[in-house]
PDB file of C-alpha atoms in Angstrom:
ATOM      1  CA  UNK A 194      -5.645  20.749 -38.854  1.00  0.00           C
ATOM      2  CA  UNK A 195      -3.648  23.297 -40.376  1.00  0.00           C
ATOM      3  CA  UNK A 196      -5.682  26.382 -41.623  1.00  0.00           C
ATOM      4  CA  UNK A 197      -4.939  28.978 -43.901  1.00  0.00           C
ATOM      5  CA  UNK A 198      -6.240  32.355 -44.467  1.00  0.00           C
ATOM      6  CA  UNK A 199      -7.491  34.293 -47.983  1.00  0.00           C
ATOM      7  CA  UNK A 200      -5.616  37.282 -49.258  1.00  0.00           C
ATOM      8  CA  UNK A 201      -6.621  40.672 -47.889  1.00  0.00           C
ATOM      9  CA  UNK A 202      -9.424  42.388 -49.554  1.00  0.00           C
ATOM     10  CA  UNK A 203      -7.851  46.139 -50.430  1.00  0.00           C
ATOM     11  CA  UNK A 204      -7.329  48.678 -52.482  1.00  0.00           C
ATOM     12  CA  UNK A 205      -4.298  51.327 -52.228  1.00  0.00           C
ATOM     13  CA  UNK A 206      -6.779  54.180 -51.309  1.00  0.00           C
ATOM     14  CA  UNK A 207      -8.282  51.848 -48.067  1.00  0.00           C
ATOM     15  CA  UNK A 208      -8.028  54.055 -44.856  1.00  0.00           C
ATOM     16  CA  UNK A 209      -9.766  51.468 -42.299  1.00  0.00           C
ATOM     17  CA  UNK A 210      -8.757  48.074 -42.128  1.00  0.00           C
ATOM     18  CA  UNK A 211     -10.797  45.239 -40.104  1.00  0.00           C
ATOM     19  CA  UNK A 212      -9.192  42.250 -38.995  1.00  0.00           C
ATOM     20  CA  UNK A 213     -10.534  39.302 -37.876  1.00  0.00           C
ATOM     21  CA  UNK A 214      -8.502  36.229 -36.377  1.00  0.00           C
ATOM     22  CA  UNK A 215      -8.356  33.635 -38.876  1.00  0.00           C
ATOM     23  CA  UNK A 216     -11.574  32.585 -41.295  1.00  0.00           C
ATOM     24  CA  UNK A 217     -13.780  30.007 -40.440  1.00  0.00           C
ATOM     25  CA  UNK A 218     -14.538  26.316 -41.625  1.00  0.00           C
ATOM     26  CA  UNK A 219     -17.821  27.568 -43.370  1.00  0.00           C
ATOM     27  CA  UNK A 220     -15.720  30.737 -44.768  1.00  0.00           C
ATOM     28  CA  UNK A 221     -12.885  28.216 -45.767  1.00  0.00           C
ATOM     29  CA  UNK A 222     -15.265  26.055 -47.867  1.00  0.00           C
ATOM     30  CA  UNK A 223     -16.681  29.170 -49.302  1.00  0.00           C
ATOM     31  CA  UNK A 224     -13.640  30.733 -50.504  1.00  0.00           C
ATOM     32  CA  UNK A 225     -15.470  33.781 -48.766  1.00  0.00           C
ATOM     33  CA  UNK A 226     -15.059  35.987 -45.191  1.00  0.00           C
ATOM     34  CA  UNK A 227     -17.735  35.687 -43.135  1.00  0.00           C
ATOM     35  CA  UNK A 228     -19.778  33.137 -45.498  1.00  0.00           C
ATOM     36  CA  UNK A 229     -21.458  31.213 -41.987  1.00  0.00           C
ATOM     37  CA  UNK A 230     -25.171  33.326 -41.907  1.00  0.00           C
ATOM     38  CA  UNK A 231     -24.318  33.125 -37.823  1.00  0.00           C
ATOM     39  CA  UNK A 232     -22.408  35.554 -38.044  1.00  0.00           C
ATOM     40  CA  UNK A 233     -23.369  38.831 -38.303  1.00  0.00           C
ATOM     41  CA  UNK A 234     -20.636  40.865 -40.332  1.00  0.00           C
ATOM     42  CA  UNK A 235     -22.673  41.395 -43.327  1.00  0.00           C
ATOM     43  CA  UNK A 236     -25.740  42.291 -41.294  1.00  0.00           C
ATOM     44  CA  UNK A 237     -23.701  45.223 -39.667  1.00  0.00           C
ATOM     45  CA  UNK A 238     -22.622  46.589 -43.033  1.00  0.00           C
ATOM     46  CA  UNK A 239     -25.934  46.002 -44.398  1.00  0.00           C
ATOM     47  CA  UNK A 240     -26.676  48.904 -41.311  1.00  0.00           C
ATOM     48  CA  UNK A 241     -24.647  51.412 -42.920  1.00  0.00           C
ATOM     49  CA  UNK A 242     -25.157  50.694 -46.830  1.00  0.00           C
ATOM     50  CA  UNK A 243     -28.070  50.663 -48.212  1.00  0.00           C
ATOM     51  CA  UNK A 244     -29.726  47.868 -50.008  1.00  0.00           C
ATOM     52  CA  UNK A 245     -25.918  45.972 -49.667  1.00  0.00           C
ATOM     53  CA  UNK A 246     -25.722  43.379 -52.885  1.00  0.00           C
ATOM     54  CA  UNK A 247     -26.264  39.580 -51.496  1.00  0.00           C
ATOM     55  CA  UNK A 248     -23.555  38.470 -53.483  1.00  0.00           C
ATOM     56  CA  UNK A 249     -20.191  37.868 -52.380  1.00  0.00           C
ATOM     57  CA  UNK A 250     -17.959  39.763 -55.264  1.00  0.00           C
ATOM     58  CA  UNK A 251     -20.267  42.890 -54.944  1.00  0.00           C
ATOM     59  CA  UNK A 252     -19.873  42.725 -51.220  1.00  0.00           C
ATOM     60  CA  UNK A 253     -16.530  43.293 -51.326  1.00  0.00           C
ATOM     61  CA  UNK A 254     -16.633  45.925 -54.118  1.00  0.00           C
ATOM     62  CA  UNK A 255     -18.582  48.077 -51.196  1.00  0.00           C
ATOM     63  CA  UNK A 256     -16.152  47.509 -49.131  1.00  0.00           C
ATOM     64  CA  UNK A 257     -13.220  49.116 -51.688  1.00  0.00           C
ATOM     65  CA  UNK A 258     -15.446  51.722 -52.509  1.00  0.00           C
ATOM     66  CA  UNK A 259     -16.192  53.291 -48.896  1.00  0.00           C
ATOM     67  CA  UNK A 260     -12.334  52.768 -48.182  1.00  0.00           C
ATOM     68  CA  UNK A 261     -12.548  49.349 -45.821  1.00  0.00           C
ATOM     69  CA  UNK A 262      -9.759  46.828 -46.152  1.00  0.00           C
ATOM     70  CA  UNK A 263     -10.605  43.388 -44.707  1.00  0.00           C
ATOM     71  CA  UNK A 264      -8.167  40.584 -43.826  1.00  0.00           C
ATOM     72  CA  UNK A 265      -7.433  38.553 -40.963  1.00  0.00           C
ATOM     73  CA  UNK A 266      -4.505  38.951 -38.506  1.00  0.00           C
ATOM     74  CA  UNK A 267      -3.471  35.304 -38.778  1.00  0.00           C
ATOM     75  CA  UNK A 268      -2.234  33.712 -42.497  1.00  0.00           C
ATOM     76  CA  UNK A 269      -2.470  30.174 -40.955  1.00  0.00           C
ATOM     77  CA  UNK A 270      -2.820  28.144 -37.643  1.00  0.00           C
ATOM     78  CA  UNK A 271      -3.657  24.954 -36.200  1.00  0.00           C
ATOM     79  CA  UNK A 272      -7.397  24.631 -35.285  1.00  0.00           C
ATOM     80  CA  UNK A 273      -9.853  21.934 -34.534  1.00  0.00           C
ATOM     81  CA  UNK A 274     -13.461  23.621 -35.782  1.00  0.00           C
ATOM     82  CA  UNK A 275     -14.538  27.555 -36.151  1.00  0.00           C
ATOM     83  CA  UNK A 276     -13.733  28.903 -32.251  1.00  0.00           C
ATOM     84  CA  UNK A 277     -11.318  31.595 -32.197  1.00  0.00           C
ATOM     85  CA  UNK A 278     -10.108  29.455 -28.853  1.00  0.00           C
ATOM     86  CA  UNK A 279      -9.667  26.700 -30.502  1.00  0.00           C
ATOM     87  CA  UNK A 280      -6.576  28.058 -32.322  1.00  0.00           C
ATOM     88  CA  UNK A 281      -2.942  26.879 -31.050  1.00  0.00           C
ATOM     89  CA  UNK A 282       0.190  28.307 -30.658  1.00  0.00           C
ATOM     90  CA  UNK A 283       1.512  27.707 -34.158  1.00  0.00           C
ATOM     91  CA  UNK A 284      -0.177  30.628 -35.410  1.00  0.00           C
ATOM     92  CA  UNK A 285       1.630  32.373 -38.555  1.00  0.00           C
ATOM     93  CA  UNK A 286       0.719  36.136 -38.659  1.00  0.00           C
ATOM     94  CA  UNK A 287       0.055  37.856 -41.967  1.00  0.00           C
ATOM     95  CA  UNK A 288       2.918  39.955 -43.221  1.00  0.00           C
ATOM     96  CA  UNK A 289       1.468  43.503 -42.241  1.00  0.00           C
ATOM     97  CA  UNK A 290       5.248  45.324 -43.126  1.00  0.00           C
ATOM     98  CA  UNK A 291       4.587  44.826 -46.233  1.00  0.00           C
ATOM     99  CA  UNK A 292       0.148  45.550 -46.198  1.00  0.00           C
ATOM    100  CA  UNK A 293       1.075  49.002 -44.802  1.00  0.00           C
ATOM    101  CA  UNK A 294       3.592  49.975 -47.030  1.00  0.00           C
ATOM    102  CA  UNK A 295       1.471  49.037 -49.884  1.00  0.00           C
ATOM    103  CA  UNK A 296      -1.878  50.773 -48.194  1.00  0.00           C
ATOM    104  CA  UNK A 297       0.210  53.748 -46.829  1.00  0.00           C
ATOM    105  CA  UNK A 298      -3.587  55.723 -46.240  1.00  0.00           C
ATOM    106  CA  UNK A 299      -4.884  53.225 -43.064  1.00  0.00           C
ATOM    107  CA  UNK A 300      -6.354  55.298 -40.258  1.00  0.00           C
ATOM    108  CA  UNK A 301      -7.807  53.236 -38.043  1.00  0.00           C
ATOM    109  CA  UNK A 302      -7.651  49.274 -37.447  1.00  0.00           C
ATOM    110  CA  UNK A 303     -10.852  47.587 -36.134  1.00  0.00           C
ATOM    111  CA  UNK A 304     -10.377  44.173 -34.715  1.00  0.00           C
ATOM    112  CA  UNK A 305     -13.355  41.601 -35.275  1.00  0.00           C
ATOM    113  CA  UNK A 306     -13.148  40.645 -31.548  1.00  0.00           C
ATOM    114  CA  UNK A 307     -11.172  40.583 -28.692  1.00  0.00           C
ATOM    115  CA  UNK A 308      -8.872  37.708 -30.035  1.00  0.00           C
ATOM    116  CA  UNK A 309      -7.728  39.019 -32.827  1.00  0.00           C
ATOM    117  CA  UNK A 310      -6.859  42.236 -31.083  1.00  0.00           C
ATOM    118  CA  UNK A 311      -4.470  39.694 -28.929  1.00  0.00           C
ATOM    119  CA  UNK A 312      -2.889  38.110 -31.947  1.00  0.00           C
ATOM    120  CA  UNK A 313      -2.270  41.230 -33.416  1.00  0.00           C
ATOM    121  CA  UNK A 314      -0.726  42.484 -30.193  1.00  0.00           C
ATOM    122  CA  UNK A 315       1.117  38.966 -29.913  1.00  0.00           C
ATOM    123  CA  UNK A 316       2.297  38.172 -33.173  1.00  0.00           C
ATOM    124  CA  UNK A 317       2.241  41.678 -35.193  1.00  0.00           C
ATOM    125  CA  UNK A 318       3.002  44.077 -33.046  1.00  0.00           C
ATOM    126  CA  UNK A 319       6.863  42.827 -32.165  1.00  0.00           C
ATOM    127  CA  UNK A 320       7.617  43.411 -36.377  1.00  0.00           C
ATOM    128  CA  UNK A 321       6.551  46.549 -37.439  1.00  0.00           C
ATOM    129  CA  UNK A 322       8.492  49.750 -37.465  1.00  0.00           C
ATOM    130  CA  UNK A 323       6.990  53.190 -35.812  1.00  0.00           C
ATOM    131  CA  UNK A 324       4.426  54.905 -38.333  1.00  0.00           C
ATOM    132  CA  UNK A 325       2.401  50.999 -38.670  1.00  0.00           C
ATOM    133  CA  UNK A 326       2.917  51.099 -34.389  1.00  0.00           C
ATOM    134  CA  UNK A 327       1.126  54.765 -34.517  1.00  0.00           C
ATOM    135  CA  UNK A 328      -2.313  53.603 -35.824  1.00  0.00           C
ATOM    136  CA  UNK A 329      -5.195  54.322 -34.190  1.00  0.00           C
ATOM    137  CA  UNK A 330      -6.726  50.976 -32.624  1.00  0.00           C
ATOM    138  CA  UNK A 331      -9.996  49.368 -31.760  1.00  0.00           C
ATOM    139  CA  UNK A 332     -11.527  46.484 -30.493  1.00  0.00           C
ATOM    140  CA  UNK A 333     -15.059  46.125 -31.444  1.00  0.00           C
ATOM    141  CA  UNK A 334     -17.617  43.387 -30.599  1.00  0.00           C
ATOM    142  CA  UNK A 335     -17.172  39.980 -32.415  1.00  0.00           C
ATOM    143  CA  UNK A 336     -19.646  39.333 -35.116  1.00  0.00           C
ATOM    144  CA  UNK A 337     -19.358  35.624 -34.686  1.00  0.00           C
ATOM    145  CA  UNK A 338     -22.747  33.849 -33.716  1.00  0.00           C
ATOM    146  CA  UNK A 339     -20.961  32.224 -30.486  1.00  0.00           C
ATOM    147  CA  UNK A 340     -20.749  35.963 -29.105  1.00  0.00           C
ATOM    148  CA  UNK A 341     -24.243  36.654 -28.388  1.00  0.00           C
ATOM    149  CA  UNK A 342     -23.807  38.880 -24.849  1.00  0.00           C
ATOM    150  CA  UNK A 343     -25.096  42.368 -26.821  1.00  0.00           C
ATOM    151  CA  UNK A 344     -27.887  42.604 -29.346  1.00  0.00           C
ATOM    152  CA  UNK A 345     -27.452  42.751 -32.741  1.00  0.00           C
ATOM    153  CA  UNK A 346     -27.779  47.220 -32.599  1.00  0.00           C
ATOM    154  CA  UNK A 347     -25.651  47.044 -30.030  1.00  0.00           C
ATOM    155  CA  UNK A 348     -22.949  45.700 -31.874  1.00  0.00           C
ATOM    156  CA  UNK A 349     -23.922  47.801 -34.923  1.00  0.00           C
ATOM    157  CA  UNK A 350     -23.542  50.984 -32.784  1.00  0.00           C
ATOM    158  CA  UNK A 351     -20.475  49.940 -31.636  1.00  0.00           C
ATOM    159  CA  UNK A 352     -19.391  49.146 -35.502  1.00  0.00           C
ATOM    160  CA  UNK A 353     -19.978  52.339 -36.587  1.00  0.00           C
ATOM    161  CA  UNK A 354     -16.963  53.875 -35.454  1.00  0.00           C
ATOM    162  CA  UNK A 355     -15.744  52.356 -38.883  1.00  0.00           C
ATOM    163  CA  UNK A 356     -17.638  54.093 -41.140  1.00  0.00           C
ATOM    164  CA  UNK A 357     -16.399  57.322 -39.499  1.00  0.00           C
ATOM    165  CA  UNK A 358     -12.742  56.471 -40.122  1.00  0.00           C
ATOM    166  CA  UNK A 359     -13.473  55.343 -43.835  1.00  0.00           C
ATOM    167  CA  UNK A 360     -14.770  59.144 -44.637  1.00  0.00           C
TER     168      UNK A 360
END
């Protein structure tokens, strides 16, 4: 089944943006990134802002306000279920020429995984011009509830190299 992705969530002033690979079934039905409770996206902001609103719209207003864009790498793609493996070879990247121009202040991309640090290098890379090529990279660990090989701080830790870009 074909899948499609949400808008970014932005503002022109955003200096980090995350990227994940495409949004779940869960997140689909929600309208929302990161809506299935397995996954633990939320619960590593929660780390670094206090008392973080449980609703969805103020969520994201955090997210503007410390400088984080959020988005996914992929606009649409064939895939059966939730599993970043699950997605085919159809995959339709996001039109990122156009994001950076528009957020000319990103610093530092984190990827949501190791996946959508491939797509990106797959499918984005090839089309952008040199400054977009220039910024700084990371691959941090997935948030998803299927990667479970580091605890919950250790992914936090590992997050936090976000909130350092954002300032």
């Amino acid at each position: 089944m074909l899948s499609f992705g949400f808008p970014p969530i932005s503002s022109p002033s955003a200096r980090v943006l995350i990227l994940g690979s495409l949004p779940g079934q869960l997140s689909l039905e929600r309208g929302e990134y990161y809506a299935n409770p397995q996954n633990s996206f939320w619960k590593i902001i929660a780390a670094r802002v206090p008392d973080l609103p449980s609703d969805y719209t103020s969520r994201v207003a955090i997210l503007i306000e410390h400088h984080v864009a959020l988005w996914d790498v992929l606009a649409a793609a064939t895939r059966s279920g939730s599993l970043d493996a699950a997605i085919a070879e159809d995959a339709i990247p996001n039109n990122f020429r156009a994001f950076f121009r528009a957020h000319p202040n990103i610093k530092l991309i984190g990827f949501n995984g190791a996946t959508a640090a491939r797509l990106y290098e797959r499918h984005v890379m090839p089309t952008l011009t040199d400054d977009p090529r220039e910024i700084a990279r990371q691959t941090l660990p997935s948030t998803s509830g299927a990667h479970a090989s580091l605890s919950f701080l250790e992914k936090a830790d590992r997050w936090s190299v976000l909130w350092r870009g954002s300032s």
